[in-house]
Amino acid sequence: FAVQGEKWKYTNLTWSLSSTRRPSQLDPYGTRSVLARALDVWAQASRLTFTEVNSDEADIVVSFAKRYHDDAYPFDGRGAILAHAFFPGTGRGGDAHFDDDELWLLQPRDDDEEGTSLFAVAAHEFGHSLGLSHSSVKGALMFPWYQGIQPNFVLPEDDRNGIQQMYGPKKSTKWAKIPYYRPAEPPPTTTTTTTTTTTTTTTTRRPYINQHHNRHQDRYPNRPYTPYPRIPSKYPAYYPEKPNHYPYHPDRRHYNSSEEHPRRTNHHHNFRPTETTSHPTTYRPRYPYVQPEYPSNPRPNYPNDPRQDNPRKPYYPEKTTQRTTTTTPSDKPDKCDTSYDAVALIRGELFIFKNRYHWRIGANGHYPGYPMETTRMWPSLPRDLTHVDAVYERPDRKIAIFIGKELYLFNSQYLVPGYPKPLSTFGLPESLDKLDAAMVWGHNGNTYFYSGTMYWKYDEEKGRVDYDYPRNMAMWKGVGYNIDSVFQWKDGKTYFFKGKGFWKFNDLQMRVENERQYPSSTFWMGCPTERAGRRAGYK
Amino acid sequence: RSRPTRSAHEKSARSYLETFGYLKKGRPEVGNLQLMGNEQEYEDDFRIAIKTLQEFGGIPVTGEIDTATKNLMKQKRCGRPDREDGEDEHRRKKR
């Protein structure tokens, strides 16, 4: 193929059959249909779209003329020159002229050697309208000599390459309809999971990521669903009331409307009422706290109420067993003064892991209710999990969690069958006890595993590390050995974590931008500087 | 030196080659004057153009206006040149 040089600056082109120079021997409707099919040949192979308009100002104006017709390229009667078109541009740029003396065929006929397929010639001429010159490949659509058209015509590869070089291939819609973060199907029940007996009768509800699980149609998919009970009742509507007080939590703005806790005018993030204040308040310690009863007004039991059988039950998130106790969780980390076990960007959200908990930070900041046990998000992890070693999101969007000598691979929240697998499966040495960190390096798209003084490059396609690894961590200048975590943030930069601080890494220079660390809690957790810890960071 | 005679076939072939970009279009008013002293180059350009046409059209490359070349020139085709203006400037000038 040959690209002439000029191309349209936009891909949504308009076309029109000239209002004044229409074919004298052809039905105009049939002609337009054939022309549209000819344009579709190029549209199917590229990002171009064509819209028919009724205007001589369209990008591509098709006209039929004989002999001299106001351009420097007169036709020659029947035979020889069939048509010509102009390269992209203003004015007559993109226009296509057809010799009206030819015997144009709207439908190809095998027995007609004299006739000329309008579809074949139009498809060729429109190639010129889009910027392609003639091709010397026999069989190509842009071959200058007429070749007719075959049934089930498919755009030849030479022409496809040419048009895609100019305008790009047609966008794939493979992922267009797949919802965000929804697995294709859950794994079979043969997945081994540890089962333990619970000490309470209530079941722990697992949080879902971007999935509905509490709607009527989710719980009872086979039952008919009406948005609300459309059953008239003589009794007044029931609306559950919110409790008159909320548990005190340092991360939650608390507002109190009851007499016991009058509304304050000065709401401070960490404000803690004391007995010395003038407000008649009750001291409520930070821990422990007691969950109020939901709802504070139980639904009355109306006799013969038709809605009794079809109530619209309000939903309240179930509390875990831990929150119903009065003892303080002793290992919940302080987000403003802790190191991290692992940091990963999963589905565009930041996950920070510490001990058996993790924080989740989205576009709007911290999610409420965190830190949360990691096993609540990924239930297939060991129940006795103490901490994770490394986490990263693979290019295929699966989530890899490294714990000790094993890798747990999740498809959303579901463990992929066959996992966990030992690290040795991926070419890592048997003697390796754990990984420190793992990431997909945005600089080159490769996956790297880090442990101690060494790092490996992992081939996602082959499923094992490359043969000339491990290499010395000194390659990553400035981060030292035994890092805690590494990941690529949305800004495209690489961040290495060690202790309570982090470095920003310069991918081009292969060194940290600043030898001294920045405090992690201030940058990633939003903690005030004075709470970030006064211990000097790693250098 | 006597002026060379051009057959009708050669004239139509030359016109064809000029129309579709294989030969540079000559200026008729000075065409004969240019011939004098540049005949060899004139013939070389013509033969090269024929060869280029034969190569482009996928027929045996002979440099002569043979039957296959004549048939090729008679076939129905697009009116755009096969070689656009300025293409030669980007090509290596062959000795």
XYZ file of C-alpha atoms in Angstrom:
634
model
C 0.000 0.000 0.000
C 1.053 3.595 -0.354
C -0.010 6.414 1.876
C -0.312 9.602 -0.064
C 0.366 11.853 2.883
C -2.846 13.765 3.367
C -5.352 12.344 5.811
C -8.459 13.487 7.494
C -7.885 15.042 10.887
C -11.062 13.529 12.218
C -12.596 10.122 11.871
C -16.287 10.921 11.704
C -16.707 11.737 8.050
C -19.802 12.712 6.134
C -20.687 11.767 2.595
C -23.361 12.611 0.107
C -24.482 11.731 -3.384
C -24.323 14.915 -5.398
C -27.690 16.480 -5.900
C -26.841 17.740 -9.370
C -24.660 15.030 -10.810
C -26.484 11.824 -10.196
C -26.131 8.642 -12.242
C -28.259 8.794 -15.336
C -28.755 5.050 -15.627
C -28.962 4.008 -11.997
C -31.566 4.092 -9.322
C -30.371 6.709 -6.801
C -31.519 4.679 -3.811
C -29.693 1.611 -4.993
C -26.684 3.722 -5.764
C -26.603 5.166 -2.270
C -26.933 1.721 -0.808
C -23.956 0.470 -2.781
C -21.902 3.514 -1.882
C -22.702 3.026 1.793
C -21.556 -0.570 1.570
C -18.357 0.526 -0.078
C -17.666 2.992 2.720
C -18.447 0.356 5.273
C -15.567 -1.693 3.924
C -13.183 0.925 5.287
C -15.195 1.618 8.392
C -15.017 -2.001 9.458
C -11.245 -1.983 9.308
C -10.536 1.325 10.986
C -11.827 3.917 13.403
C -13.528 5.810 10.623
C -17.236 6.352 10.635
C -19.313 7.588 7.737
C -22.594 9.401 7.970
C -24.695 10.167 4.933
C -25.943 13.700 4.681
C -27.867 15.521 1.991
C -25.406 18.276 1.294
C -22.800 19.148 -1.270
C -20.639 20.366 1.617
C -20.063 16.837 2.881
C -16.526 15.582 3.229
C -16.958 13.048 0.457
C -19.272 14.078 -2.367
C -19.943 11.438 -4.981
C -20.907 12.550 -8.458
C -21.398 10.992 -11.886
C -20.196 12.873 -14.965
C -19.128 12.400 -18.559
C -16.046 13.611 -20.399
C -15.034 17.051 -19.200
C -16.587 17.869 -15.854
C -14.864 20.916 -14.359
C -11.616 19.318 -13.346
C -8.380 18.571 -15.137
C -9.150 14.885 -15.470
C -11.765 14.320 -18.186
C -13.314 10.917 -18.654
C -12.985 8.980 -21.870
C -16.298 7.339 -22.531
C -17.030 3.712 -21.877
C -14.035 1.637 -20.908
C -10.514 2.538 -19.794
C -10.844 5.164 -17.066
C -13.734 4.361 -14.777
C -13.492 6.933 -12.009
C -11.146 9.017 -9.950
C -11.152 10.577 -6.497
C -9.295 13.306 -4.679
C -7.185 12.933 -1.598
C -8.388 14.355 1.722
C -8.658 18.068 1.850
C -10.994 21.000 1.700
C -13.172 21.814 -1.235
C -13.189 18.914 -3.618
C -10.797 17.012 -1.382
C -12.219 13.561 -0.729
C -14.725 13.797 -3.582
C -15.176 10.862 -5.950
C -16.192 11.155 -9.608
C -17.526 8.268 -11.626
C -17.711 8.069 -15.404
C -21.380 8.160 -16.233
C -20.670 6.563 -19.616
C -19.787 3.278 -17.954
C -22.253 0.453 -17.584
C -22.501 0.423 -13.819
C -23.811 -2.635 -12.079
C -25.379 -2.433 -8.671
C -25.389 -6.185 -8.411
C -22.447 -8.192 -9.758
C -23.213 -10.544 -12.621
C -20.846 -13.273 -13.617
C -21.940 -13.289 -17.240
C -21.551 -9.601 -17.810
C -18.042 -8.788 -18.860
C -18.949 -5.377 -20.138
C -20.526 -4.110 -16.987
C -18.549 -2.684 -14.100
C -19.290 -3.279 -10.442
C -20.051 0.042 -8.825
C -19.249 -1.449 -5.414
C -15.753 -2.508 -6.466
C -14.883 0.820 -8.042
C -16.453 2.853 -5.248
C -14.545 0.960 -2.588
C -11.358 1.664 -4.513
C -12.088 5.343 -5.014
C -13.011 5.832 -1.391
C -9.577 4.542 -0.558
C -8.242 7.591 -2.378
C -10.734 9.776 -0.554
C -9.177 8.591 2.687
C -5.590 9.131 1.602
C -4.393 5.898 0.050
C -2.560 5.812 -3.255
C -2.389 2.893 -5.643
C -0.900 -0.378 -4.595
C 1.173 -2.658 -6.766
C -0.152 -5.725 -4.954
C -2.314 -7.666 -7.331
C -5.510 -8.504 -5.519
C -5.395 -5.456 -3.298
C -8.366 -3.169 -3.407
C -6.081 -0.235 -4.235
C -4.609 -2.013 -7.251
C -5.236 0.473 -10.043
C -6.712 -1.911 -12.609
C -10.255 -3.158 -12.323
C -10.469 -6.631 -10.819
C -14.162 -7.019 -10.249
C -15.478 -8.201 -6.923
C -15.714 -11.603 -5.374
C -18.619 -12.856 -3.304
C -18.096 -12.455 0.425
C -15.614 -9.712 -0.176
C -13.157 -9.110 2.619
C -10.800 -6.161 2.658
C -7.383 -7.484 1.643
C -4.562 -7.324 4.122
C -2.558 -4.793 2.154
C -5.395 -2.301 2.200
C -6.193 -3.052 5.821
C -2.626 -2.332 6.786
C -2.711 0.923 4.897
C -5.910 2.264 6.372
C -5.000 1.186 9.875
C -1.650 2.852 9.599
C -3.435 6.089 8.877
C -6.433 5.960 11.147
C -5.776 3.124 13.514
C -7.592 -0.169 13.840
C -11.159 -0.395 14.901
C -11.423 -0.170 18.688
C -11.986 -3.467 20.332
C -15.172 -3.744 22.339
C -14.015 -6.869 24.076
C -14.089 -5.336 27.555
C -16.789 -2.815 26.912
C -19.576 -4.781 28.497
C -17.702 -6.492 31.278
C -18.571 -4.763 34.529
C -15.920 -3.352 36.741
C -14.480 -5.862 39.176
C -17.030 -8.538 38.567
C -15.639 -12.014 38.123
C -16.859 -14.067 35.201
C -17.967 -16.878 37.400
C -17.183 -18.003 40.870
C -14.745 -20.860 41.277
C -16.125 -24.333 41.799
C -16.875 -25.522 45.285
C -13.925 -27.840 45.281
C -11.793 -24.979 46.443
C -10.356 -25.914 49.773
C -11.052 -23.492 52.528
C -10.477 -23.716 56.186
C -13.595 -23.975 58.212
C -13.915 -22.970 61.773
C -16.767 -22.895 64.160
C -18.034 -19.547 65.215
C -18.645 -18.650 68.771
C -21.744 -16.656 67.995
C -24.899 -17.442 66.180
C -24.608 -14.533 63.833
C -22.829 -14.944 60.538
C -20.265 -12.494 59.384
C -21.247 -10.686 56.226
C -18.368 -10.207 53.836
C -18.043 -6.852 52.217
C -18.242 -6.864 48.478
C -16.506 -4.650 46.076
C -18.870 -2.886 43.712
C -21.430 -5.638 43.984
C -24.953 -5.481 45.141
C -25.742 -8.025 47.757
C -28.444 -6.557 49.872
C -31.198 -5.843 47.447
C -34.279 -7.945 47.332
C -33.483 -9.161 43.848
C -30.004 -10.188 44.979
C -31.186 -12.172 47.949
C -34.175 -13.730 46.232
C -33.416 -13.845 42.521
C -36.347 -16.086 41.778
C -38.940 -13.988 43.516
C -40.814 -11.243 41.766
C -39.582 -7.877 42.785
C -41.608 -4.741 43.352
C -39.775 -1.624 44.366
C -41.943 -1.125 47.340
C -45.073 -2.696 48.733
C -47.819 -1.419 46.546
C -50.374 -2.799 48.923
C -52.658 -0.292 50.517
C -52.901 -0.453 54.233
C -55.021 1.273 56.760
C -52.126 1.515 59.127
C -49.581 4.267 59.005
C -46.340 3.640 57.210
C -43.484 2.379 59.296
C -40.153 4.151 59.163
C -37.372 2.922 61.370
C -35.696 5.602 63.384
C -32.002 6.047 63.635
C -30.513 5.476 67.046
C -30.182 8.550 69.143
C -26.473 8.225 69.554
C -23.574 6.885 67.604
C -20.490 5.217 68.945
C -17.552 7.446 69.388
C -14.860 6.892 66.822
C -11.865 9.072 66.210
C -12.227 8.805 62.444
C -15.876 9.634 62.364
C -17.461 12.993 62.897
C -19.923 12.487 65.642
C -23.091 14.386 66.029
C -25.509 13.914 68.849
C -29.057 15.007 68.819
C -30.332 13.594 72.049
C -30.582 15.359 75.332
C -27.746 13.284 76.649
C -25.432 14.529 73.932
C -26.440 17.977 72.795
C -25.215 19.057 69.382
C -21.937 20.798 69.545
C -21.034 23.831 67.566
C -17.400 22.991 67.351
C -16.898 19.643 65.752
C -13.314 18.626 65.813
C -11.987 15.518 64.294
C -10.488 14.252 67.491
C -12.583 16.178 69.913
C -13.166 14.196 73.028
C -15.613 15.555 75.547
C -14.434 15.667 79.096
C -16.108 16.288 82.387
C -14.502 19.683 82.626
C -16.431 21.164 79.718
C -19.408 23.334 80.282
C -21.630 21.202 78.127
C -23.619 18.674 80.049
C -22.094 15.716 78.376
C -21.227 12.266 79.354
C -17.688 11.241 78.939
C -17.496 8.587 76.326
C -14.173 6.910 76.123
C -12.631 6.099 72.864
C -12.636 2.428 73.595
C -14.626 0.437 74.315
C -17.879 1.452 72.748
C -21.217 -0.247 72.609
C -23.296 -0.539 69.530
C -26.771 0.858 69.872
C -29.830 -1.187 69.112
C -31.044 -1.001 65.571
C -33.607 0.314 65.083
C -34.544 2.193 68.183
C -38.218 1.835 67.354
C -39.149 -1.734 66.567
C -41.769 -2.151 63.966
C -45.166 -2.519 65.544
C -46.994 -5.696 64.830
C -50.204 -4.522 63.278
C -52.926 -7.175 63.157
C -54.249 -8.115 59.752
C -51.811 -5.866 58.059
C -51.475 -6.911 54.402
C -47.953 -5.559 54.368
C -47.022 -7.887 57.151
C -46.276 -10.594 54.648
C -44.450 -8.349 52.285
C -42.619 -5.789 54.280
C -39.919 -3.614 52.963
C -37.324 -4.422 55.468
C -34.721 -1.805 55.978
C -31.139 -2.908 55.586
C -28.540 -2.428 58.204
C -25.056 -3.650 57.710
C -24.396 -6.499 59.994
C -21.818 -5.985 62.591
C -19.058 -8.456 62.966
C -18.692 -10.396 66.131
C -15.676 -8.389 67.089
C -17.580 -5.163 67.220
C -20.142 -6.544 69.572
C -17.528 -7.191 72.175
C -16.387 -4.665 74.639
C -12.745 -5.510 74.456
C -10.354 -3.390 72.480
C -8.680 -5.055 69.518
C -5.108 -4.981 70.583
C -3.432 -5.414 67.221
C -5.290 -2.832 65.197
C -2.555 -0.610 63.851
C -2.460 3.096 64.248
C -2.597 4.474 60.747
C -0.558 7.498 61.725
C 2.303 5.652 63.279
C 3.045 2.367 61.605
C 5.040 0.742 58.886
C 3.355 -1.170 56.111
C 3.575 -4.807 55.163
C 2.355 -4.279 51.638
C 0.954 -1.519 49.468
C -0.886 -2.115 46.222
C -3.048 -0.281 43.743
C -6.002 -2.555 43.059
C -8.738 -1.484 40.677
C -7.583 2.084 41.011
C -7.851 2.078 44.788
C -5.014 2.067 47.252
C -4.774 -0.886 49.607
C -2.320 -0.689 52.500
C -1.729 -3.821 54.519
C -0.449 -4.054 58.063
C -0.617 -7.148 60.212
C -3.931 -8.818 59.577
C -5.614 -5.543 58.650
C -5.714 -3.319 55.668
C -6.830 0.162 54.743
C -8.627 1.017 51.578
C -8.384 4.478 50.101
C -10.479 5.412 47.117
C -11.034 8.509 45.050
C -12.954 10.131 47.882
C -10.483 9.250 50.578
C -10.559 6.622 53.251
C -13.403 4.193 53.261
C -15.250 4.059 56.570
C -14.857 1.038 58.754
C -11.167 0.572 58.066
C -8.754 -0.839 58.930
C -10.526 -4.066 58.300
C -9.330 -7.613 58.595
C -7.834 -8.741 55.340
C -9.633 -12.063 55.600
C -12.951 -10.264 55.398
C -12.080 -8.974 51.982
C -10.451 -12.187 50.820
C -12.086 -14.945 52.809
C -9.961 -17.690 51.287
C -6.891 -16.439 53.057
C -5.847 -18.387 56.142
C -8.012 -17.682 59.141
C -4.935 -17.441 61.317
C -3.369 -14.858 59.060
C -0.970 -12.613 60.890
C 0.208 -10.493 57.990
C 0.781 -10.515 54.243
C 4.170 -10.112 52.639
C 3.443 -8.611 49.255
C 0.412 -7.749 47.150
C 0.094 -6.583 43.581
C -2.474 -6.494 40.813
C -1.376 -8.504 37.797
C -1.824 -7.253 34.242
C -4.725 -9.686 33.860
C -6.359 -7.857 36.814
C -6.041 -10.781 39.182
C -4.781 -9.998 42.637
C -1.639 -11.760 43.872
C -1.134 -11.974 47.610
C 2.103 -13.446 48.869
C 2.080 -15.002 52.317
C 5.203 -16.773 53.373
C 6.227 -19.312 50.804
C 2.895 -19.288 49.016
C 1.062 -17.185 46.501
C -2.674 -16.716 46.728
C -4.198 -15.595 43.463
C -7.612 -14.036 43.503
C -10.082 -13.187 40.831
C -11.767 -10.334 42.623
C -12.513 -11.960 45.966
C -12.498 -15.530 44.753
C -9.483 -17.716 44.998
C -8.382 -19.010 41.619
C -8.526 -22.812 41.527
C -5.203 -24.426 42.136
C -4.005 -21.772 44.522
C -2.221 -21.219 46.800
C 0.932 -22.295 45.040
C 4.448 -22.427 46.419
C 6.879 -19.788 45.277
C 9.093 -22.448 43.792
C 6.422 -23.018 41.158
C 7.347 -19.679 39.669
C 11.066 -20.382 39.522
C 11.912 -18.812 42.847
C 14.380 -20.723 45.003
C 13.137 -23.314 47.474
C 15.092 -21.652 50.217
C 13.199 -18.389 49.810
C 11.055 -17.883 52.879
C 9.046 -14.933 51.704
C 8.894 -11.960 49.404
C 9.291 -8.408 50.585
C 7.477 -6.733 47.736
C 6.095 -7.181 44.243
C 5.016 -4.759 41.562
C 4.422 -4.217 37.891
C 6.923 -1.557 37.019
C 5.262 1.050 34.862
C 8.544 2.013 33.277
C 8.685 -1.162 31.203
C 5.571 -3.102 32.170
C 7.559 -5.941 33.714
C 6.781 -7.609 37.007
C 9.406 -7.647 39.708
C 9.673 -9.581 42.964
C 11.876 -8.377 45.791
C 13.266 -10.237 48.762
C 16.155 -9.270 50.981
C 19.084 -8.245 48.878
C 17.750 -9.719 45.669
C 15.081 -9.138 43.092
C 13.664 -11.138 40.200
C 11.936 -10.279 36.984
C 8.822 -12.349 36.579
C 7.480 -13.251 33.166
C 3.684 -13.106 33.372
C 3.342 -14.972 30.109
C 5.580 -17.878 31.021
C 4.624 -17.929 34.678
C 8.151 -18.000 36.011
C 11.054 -15.716 36.697
C 13.687 -15.078 34.068
C 16.757 -17.243 34.077
C 19.411 -14.600 34.657
C 17.940 -13.593 37.977
C 18.170 -12.904 40.899
C 20.070 -9.671 40.768
C 21.286 -7.365 43.466
C 18.857 -4.885 44.917
C 21.581 -2.293 44.661
C 20.347 -1.751 41.130
C 17.517 0.210 42.684
C 19.731 2.906 44.083
C 18.796 4.472 47.336
C 16.269 1.985 48.728
C 18.749 -0.381 50.301
C 17.827 -3.934 51.151
C 14.889 -5.569 52.863
C 12.271 -3.141 51.702
C 8.733 -3.338 52.963
C 6.825 -2.687 49.807
C 6.828 -1.042 46.415
C 4.109 -0.029 44.020
C 3.280 2.340 41.211
C 0.869 5.063 42.076
C -1.619 6.689 39.735
C 0.859 9.427 38.927
C 3.013 6.842 37.204
C 5.753 7.136 39.806
C 7.245 4.242 41.712
C 7.234 4.364 45.497
C 9.405 2.222 47.742
C 8.420 1.771 51.373
C 10.617 0.917 54.266
C 9.741 1.456 57.879
C 7.421 4.386 58.389
C 8.619 6.265 55.354
C 8.877 5.987 51.612
C 10.980 7.110 48.687
C 9.840 8.408 45.381
C 11.819 6.609 42.675
C 13.116 8.091 39.465
C 12.570 5.375 36.874
C 14.841 6.902 34.290
C 17.791 7.416 36.589
C 17.117 4.233 38.536
C 17.576 5.986 41.845
C 15.466 7.623 44.493
C 14.674 11.262 43.941
C 15.627 12.179 47.496
C 17.804 10.118 49.757
C 15.767 11.046 52.799
C 12.382 9.425 53.189
C 9.055 11.112 53.406
C 6.719 10.049 56.238
C 4.171 7.584 54.911
C 1.329 8.500 57.227
C 1.289 12.136 56.180
C 1.213 11.419 52.482
C -0.859 8.275 52.270
C -3.010 8.354 55.380
C -3.639 12.060 55.643
C -2.310 12.226 59.157
C -1.222 15.542 60.578
C 2.471 16.088 60.484
C 2.843 16.172 64.252
C 1.390 12.700 64.503
C 3.577 11.220 61.819
C 6.266 10.233 64.295
C 9.375 12.077 65.110
C 11.676 9.243 64.372
C 14.035 10.090 61.598
C 13.271 8.273 58.455
C 15.543 5.878 56.625
C 18.236 7.385 54.553
C 20.818 13.917 -37.820
C 17.298 12.874 -38.881
C 14.461 13.206 -36.402
C 13.263 9.873 -34.950
C 9.834 8.683 -35.939
C 7.403 7.668 -33.311
C 4.921 4.917 -33.965
C 1.315 5.377 -32.980
C 1.701 2.713 -30.350
C 4.584 4.507 -28.815
C 2.772 7.802 -28.818
C -0.278 6.382 -27.120
C 1.956 4.550 -24.693
C 3.782 7.725 -23.883
C 0.517 9.504 -23.340
C -0.586 6.677 -21.070
C 2.626 6.791 -19.110
C 2.393 10.516 -18.683
C -1.221 10.342 -17.614
C -0.561 7.839 -14.873
C 2.700 9.268 -13.579
C 5.308 7.008 -15.096
C 6.698 9.777 -17.277
C 6.946 13.445 -16.628
C 4.573 15.310 -18.815
C 6.485 17.080 -21.564
C 5.762 20.510 -22.946
C 4.568 20.033 -26.522
C 5.846 23.417 -27.721
C 9.413 22.565 -26.895
C 9.108 18.816 -27.051
C 10.972 18.442 -30.358
C 13.654 20.920 -29.356
C 14.380 18.897 -26.233
C 14.730 15.778 -28.249
C 17.712 17.083 -30.091
C 20.792 16.121 -28.133
C 18.902 14.142 -25.465
C 17.595 11.314 -27.500
C 19.376 8.601 -25.600
C 18.138 9.874 -22.295
C 14.685 10.286 -23.809
C 14.638 6.677 -24.874
C 16.023 5.534 -21.554
C 13.331 7.302 -19.607
C 10.686 5.807 -21.838
C 12.017 2.317 -21.471
C 12.317 2.713 -17.733
C 8.764 3.939 -17.566
C 7.551 0.932 -19.536
C 9.399 -1.355 -17.187
C 7.937 0.404 -14.188
C 4.459 0.044 -15.613
C 4.994 -3.632 -16.306
C 6.296 -4.173 -12.807
C 3.414 -2.291 -11.251
C 0.875 -4.168 -13.300
C 2.313 -7.556 -12.523
C 3.228 -8.537 -16.096
C 6.612 -9.664 -17.420
C 9.100 -6.819 -17.363
C 10.572 -6.490 -20.850
C 10.897 -2.784 -21.425
C 9.083 -3.236 -24.738
C 5.524 -2.432 -25.667
C 4.551 -6.036 -26.100
C 1.131 -7.595 -26.228
C 0.822 -7.918 -22.492
C 1.653 -4.270 -22.052
C -0.840 -3.232 -24.661
C -3.552 -5.304 -23.022
C -2.663 -3.815 -19.674
C -3.035 -0.337 -21.061
C -6.403 -1.200 -22.460
C -7.813 -2.562 -19.195
C -10.372 -0.653 -17.241
C -8.712 1.228 -14.415
C -8.824 4.128 -11.992
C -8.053 7.569 -13.353
C -5.579 8.516 -10.610
C -1.878 8.291 -11.404
C -0.016 5.322 -10.071
C 2.923 7.459 -9.169
C 2.114 10.825 -7.677
C 4.080 13.987 -8.366
C 7.127 14.319 -6.184
C 7.568 10.627 -5.603
C 10.699 10.631 -7.733
C 12.249 13.261 -5.481
C 12.216 10.816 -2.621
C 13.655 7.986 -4.611
C 17.303 7.305 -5.175
C 18.233 8.394 -8.638
C 19.495 5.316 -10.358
C 22.507 5.516 -12.584
